[in-house]
Coordinates of C-alpha atoms in Angstrom, one line a residue:
M1 CA 16.1 -18.9 -12.7
A2 CA 17.1 -17.3 -9.4
K3 CA 15.2 -14.3 -8.2
R4 CA 16.3 -11.1 -6.5
F5 CA 13.7 -9.7 -4.0
T6 CA 13.3 -6.2 -2.8
F7 CA 11.7 -5.9 0.6
R8 CA 10.3 -2.8 2.3
V9 CA 11.2 -3.2 6.0
L10 CA 9.2 -0.7 8.2
I11 CA 10.0 -0.4 11.9
D12 CA 7.0 0.0 14.2
I13 CA 7.6 3.4 15.8
E14 CA 5.8 6.7 15.8
E15 CA 7.8 8.2 12.9
D16 CA 7.8 6.7 9.4
V17 CA 11.2 4.8 9.2
F18 CA 11.8 2.1 6.6
R19 CA 14.6 0.6 4.6
D20 CA 14.3 -1.2 1.2
I21 CA 16.6 -4.2 1.1
E22 CA 17.5 -6.3 -1.9
I23 CA 18.4 -9.9 -1.4
D24 CA 18.5 -13.1 -3.4
G25 CA 15.5 -15.4 -2.8
S26 CA 18.0 -18.3 -2.5
D27 CA 19.7 -16.5 0.4
T28 CA 18.8 -17.6 4.0
F29 CA 16.7 -15.8 6.6
L30 CA 19.8 -15.6 8.7
N31 CA 21.4 -13.3 6.0
F32 CA 18.2 -11.4 5.8
H33 CA 18.2 -10.9 9.6
K34 CA 21.8 -9.6 9.4
A35 CA 20.9 -7.2 6.5
I36 CA 18.0 -5.8 8.6
Q37 CA 20.3 -5.3 11.6
Q38 CA 22.9 -3.5 9.4
A39 CA 20.2 -1.4 7.6
F40 CA 18.8 -0.1 11.0
E41 CA 22.3 0.1 12.7
F42 CA 21.3 -2.4 15.4
D43 CA 23.7 -5.1 16.6
D44 CA 22.6 -8.7 16.4
S45 CA 23.2 -9.5 20.1
Q46 CA 19.5 -10.4 20.8
M47 CA 17.1 -13.2 19.7
A48 CA 14.9 -12.7 16.7
S49 CA 12.2 -14.4 14.7
F50 CA 10.4 -14.0 11.4
Y51 CA 6.7 -14.8 11.2
M52 CA 5.1 -15.3 7.8
S53 CA 2.1 -12.9 7.7
D54 CA -1.0 -11.8 5.8
E55 CA -2.7 -8.5 4.9
T56 CA -3.6 -7.9 8.6
W57 CA -0.1 -8.6 9.8
S58 CA -1.1 -11.7 11.8
K59 CA 1.8 -13.8 12.9
G60 CA 1.9 -17.2 11.1
E61 CA 4.7 -19.7 10.6
E62 CA 7.8 -18.9 12.6
V63 CA 11.4 -18.9 11.5
T64 CA 13.7 -18.7 14.5
L65 CA 17.3 -17.7 15.0
M66 CA 18.1 -20.9 16.9
K67 CA 16.3 -24.2 16.6
M68 CA 13.4 -24.5 19.1
D69 CA 11.8 -27.8 20.0
F70 CA 8.1 -27.7 21.0
D71 CA 6.1 -29.8 23.5
D72 CA 4.3 -31.6 20.6
G73 CA 7.6 -33.0 19.3
S74 CA 7.9 -30.6 16.4
S75 CA 10.6 -28.0 16.0
S76 CA 10.8 -24.6 14.4
K77 CA 12.4 -23.7 11.1
E78 CA 15.8 -22.2 11.6
M79 CA 17.0 -19.0 9.9
A80 CA 20.3 -20.6 8.8
D81 CA 18.6 -23.5 7.2
T82 CA 15.6 -21.8 5.5
T83 CA 15.9 -19.9 2.2
I84 CA 13.7 -16.9 1.8
E85 CA 12.1 -18.2 -1.4
T86 CA 10.8 -21.3 0.4
L87 CA 8.3 -19.1 2.3
M88 CA 8.1 -15.9 0.3
K89 CA 7.8 -15.9 -3.5
N90 CA 5.4 -13.4 -4.7
K91 CA 5.1 -9.6 -4.8
D92 CA 3.1 -8.4 -1.7
D93 CA 4.0 -11.5 0.4
K94 CA 4.5 -10.3 4.0
A95 CA 6.3 -11.1 7.2
V96 CA 6.7 -9.7 10.7
Y97 CA 10.2 -9.6 12.1
V98 CA 10.6 -9.4 15.9
F99 CA 14.0 -8.5 17.4
D100 CA 15.0 -8.4 21.1
F101 CA 12.1 -10.1 22.9
M102 CA 12.6 -7.8 25.9
L103 CA 12.3 -4.5 24.0
M104 CA 10.1 -6.1 21.3
W105 CA 11.3 -4.3 18.2
C106 CA 8.7 -5.1 15.5
F107 CA 9.3 -4.7 11.8
F108 CA 6.7 -5.1 9.0
I109 CA 8.2 -6.7 5.9
D110 CA 6.6 -6.4 2.5
L111 CA 7.9 -8.0 -0.7
I112 CA 7.6 -5.1 -3.1
E113 CA 9.6 -6.3 -6.2
V114 CA 10.8 -9.5 -7.8
N115 CA 13.6 -9.4 -10.4
E116 CA 16.2 -11.7 -11.9
A117 CA 19.1 -12.4 -9.4
N118 CA 22.4 -10.5 -9.8
K119 CA 24.5 -12.4 -7.2
E120 CA 25.2 -9.3 -5.1
N121 CA 25.3 -9.4 -1.3
P122 CA 22.2 -8.1 0.4
K123 CA 22.1 -4.4 0.3
T124 CA 20.0 -1.5 1.5
V125 CA 18.8 0.4 -1.6
N126 CA 16.6 3.0 0.0
R127 CA 16.6 4.7 3.5
F128 CA 13.8 6.8 4.8
G129 CA 13.8 8.3 8.3
Q130 CA 16.2 8.1 11.3
A131 CA 16.4 4.6 12.8
P132 CA 15.8 4.6 16.6
Y133 CA 18.6 3.9 19.1
Q134 CA 18.4 0.1 19.7
Y135 CA 18.6 0.3 23.5
G136 CA 16.0 3.1 24.0
K137 CA 16.6 6.8 24.6
K138 CA 20.3 8.0 24.7

Protein backbone atom coordinates (compact mmCIF):
# COMPACT_ATOMS: atom_id res chain seq x y z
CA MET A 1 0.00 0.00 0.00
CA ALA A 2 1.32 3.44 -0.93
CA LYS A 3 2.35 5.76 1.88
CA ARG A 4 1.92 9.50 2.39
CA PHE A 5 4.78 11.14 4.27
CA THR A 6 4.73 14.36 6.27
CA PHE A 7 8.13 16.01 6.53
CA ARG A 8 9.14 18.89 8.79
CA VAL A 9 11.55 21.06 6.79
CA LEU A 10 13.50 23.52 8.97
CA ILE A 11 15.71 26.15 7.35
CA ASP A 12 19.02 26.83 9.11
CA ILE A 13 18.71 30.51 10.06
CA GLU A 14 18.64 32.34 13.41
CA GLU A 15 14.84 32.44 13.65
CA ASP A 16 12.73 29.29 13.86
CA VAL A 17 11.25 28.86 10.39
CA PHE A 18 9.85 25.58 9.16
CA ARG A 19 7.27 24.09 6.83
CA ASP A 20 5.47 20.74 7.10
CA ILE A 21 5.12 19.18 3.65
CA GLU A 22 2.99 16.16 2.74
CA ILE A 23 4.12 14.09 -0.24
CA ASP A 24 3.63 10.52 -1.42
CA GLY A 25 6.54 8.19 -0.75
CA SER A 26 6.31 7.05 -4.37
CA ASP A 27 6.98 10.61 -5.55
CA THR A 28 10.49 11.61 -6.63
CA PHE A 29 13.04 13.72 -4.83
CA LEU A 30 12.71 16.17 -7.74
CA ASN A 31 9.08 16.82 -6.81
CA PHE A 32 10.09 17.10 -3.15
CA HIS A 33 12.76 19.65 -4.16
CA LYS A 34 10.09 21.67 -6.02
CA ALA A 35 7.69 21.45 -3.04
CA ILE A 36 10.39 22.82 -0.70
CA GLN A 37 11.16 25.65 -3.13
CA GLN A 38 7.47 26.57 -3.29
CA ALA A 39 6.94 26.29 0.47
CA PHE A 40 9.81 28.72 1.19
CA GLU A 41 9.04 30.98 -1.81
CA PHE A 42 12.43 30.36 -3.41
CA ASP A 43 12.93 29.85 -7.12
CA ASP A 44 14.60 26.71 -8.40
CA SER A 45 17.31 28.47 -10.38
CA GLN A 46 20.19 26.96 -8.40
CA MET A 47 21.71 23.52 -7.88
CA ALA A 48 20.59 21.42 -4.93
CA SER A 49 21.21 18.06 -3.27
CA PHE A 50 19.58 15.90 -0.64
CA TYR A 51 21.83 14.00 1.75
CA MET A 52 20.47 11.11 3.78
CA SER A 53 21.27 11.81 7.42
CA ASP A 54 21.24 10.56 10.99
CA GLU A 55 20.48 11.96 14.45
CA THR A 56 23.58 14.20 14.33
CA TRP A 57 22.66 15.57 10.86
CA SER A 58 25.75 14.09 9.21
CA LYS A 59 25.63 14.10 5.43
CA GLY A 60 25.37 10.59 4.01
CA GLU A 61 24.26 9.28 0.62
CA GLU A 62 23.65 12.12 -1.85
CA VAL A 63 20.76 12.58 -4.28
CA THR A 64 21.64 15.26 -6.84
CA LEU A 65 19.56 17.50 -9.07
CA MET A 66 21.63 16.46 -12.09
CA LYS A 67 23.55 13.23 -12.60
CA MET A 68 27.14 13.50 -11.42
CA ASP A 69 29.93 11.10 -12.37
CA PHE A 70 32.74 10.55 -9.91
CA ASP A 71 36.42 9.73 -10.39
CA ASP A 72 35.93 6.16 -9.15
CA GLY A 73 33.50 5.44 -12.03
CA SER A 74 30.37 5.62 -9.90
CA SER A 75 27.62 8.18 -10.31
CA SER A 76 25.16 9.89 -8.02
CA LYS A 77 21.51 9.09 -7.58
CA GLU A 78 19.47 11.66 -9.50
CA MET A 79 16.41 13.39 -8.00
CA ALA A 80 14.22 12.73 -11.05
CA ASP A 81 14.95 8.98 -10.94
CA THR A 82 14.83 8.36 -7.18
CA THR A 83 11.61 7.94 -5.23
CA ILE A 84 11.49 9.21 -1.69
CA GLU A 85 10.47 5.83 -0.24
CA THR A 86 13.61 4.14 -1.61
CA LEU A 87 15.74 6.11 0.88
CA MET A 88 13.30 7.30 3.56
CA LYS A 89 10.64 4.96 4.95
CA ASN A 90 10.27 5.31 8.69
CA LYS A 91 9.16 8.00 11.08
CA ASP A 92 12.19 9.99 12.27
CA ASP A 93 14.26 9.28 9.14
CA LYS A 94 16.28 12.40 8.36
CA ALA A 95 17.89 14.22 5.45
CA VAL A 96 19.80 17.44 4.85
CA TYR A 97 18.80 19.48 1.79
CA VAL A 98 21.31 22.01 0.46
CA PHE A 99 20.18 24.60 -2.08
CA ASP A 100 22.36 27.14 -3.92
CA PHE A 101 25.93 26.07 -3.28
CA MET A 102 27.12 29.70 -3.33
CA LEU A 103 24.75 30.90 -0.57
CA MET A 104 24.54 27.40 1.02
CA TRP A 105 20.92 27.39 2.14
CA CYS A 106 20.71 24.38 4.43
CA PHE A 107 17.46 22.67 5.45
CA PHE A 108 17.01 19.91 8.02
CA ILE A 109 14.32 17.40 7.04
CA ASP A 110 12.64 15.07 9.50
CA LEU A 111 10.01 12.47 8.57
CA ILE A 112 7.40 13.17 11.26
CA GLU A 113 4.41 11.11 10.08
CA VAL A 114 3.60 8.18 7.79
CA ASN A 115 -0.01 7.57 6.62
CA GLU A 116 -1.87 5.94 3.77
CA ALA A 117 -1.44 7.76 0.44
CA ASN A 118 -4.25 9.98 -0.81
CA LYS A 119 -2.90 10.79 -4.29
CA GLU A 120 -2.81 14.56 -3.78
CA ASN A 121 0.02 16.69 -5.10
CA PRO A 122 2.68 17.65 -2.59
CA LYS A 123 1.37 20.37 -0.31
CA THR A 124 2.50 22.52 2.56
CA VAL A 125 0.28 21.71 5.53
CA ASN A 126 1.88 23.94 8.17
CA ARG A 127 3.91 27.15 8.03
CA PHE A 128 5.85 28.62 10.93
CA GLY A 129 7.91 31.81 10.69
CA GLN A 130 8.81 34.12 7.83
CA ALA A 131 11.00 32.56 5.16
CA PRO A 132 14.16 34.53 4.39
CA TYR A 133 14.64 36.33 1.10
CA GLN A 134 16.45 33.85 -1.14
CA TYR A 135 19.14 36.26 -2.34
CA GLY A 136 20.09 37.76 1.02
CA LYS A 137 18.93 41.07 2.47
CA LYS A 138 16.51 43.22 0.44
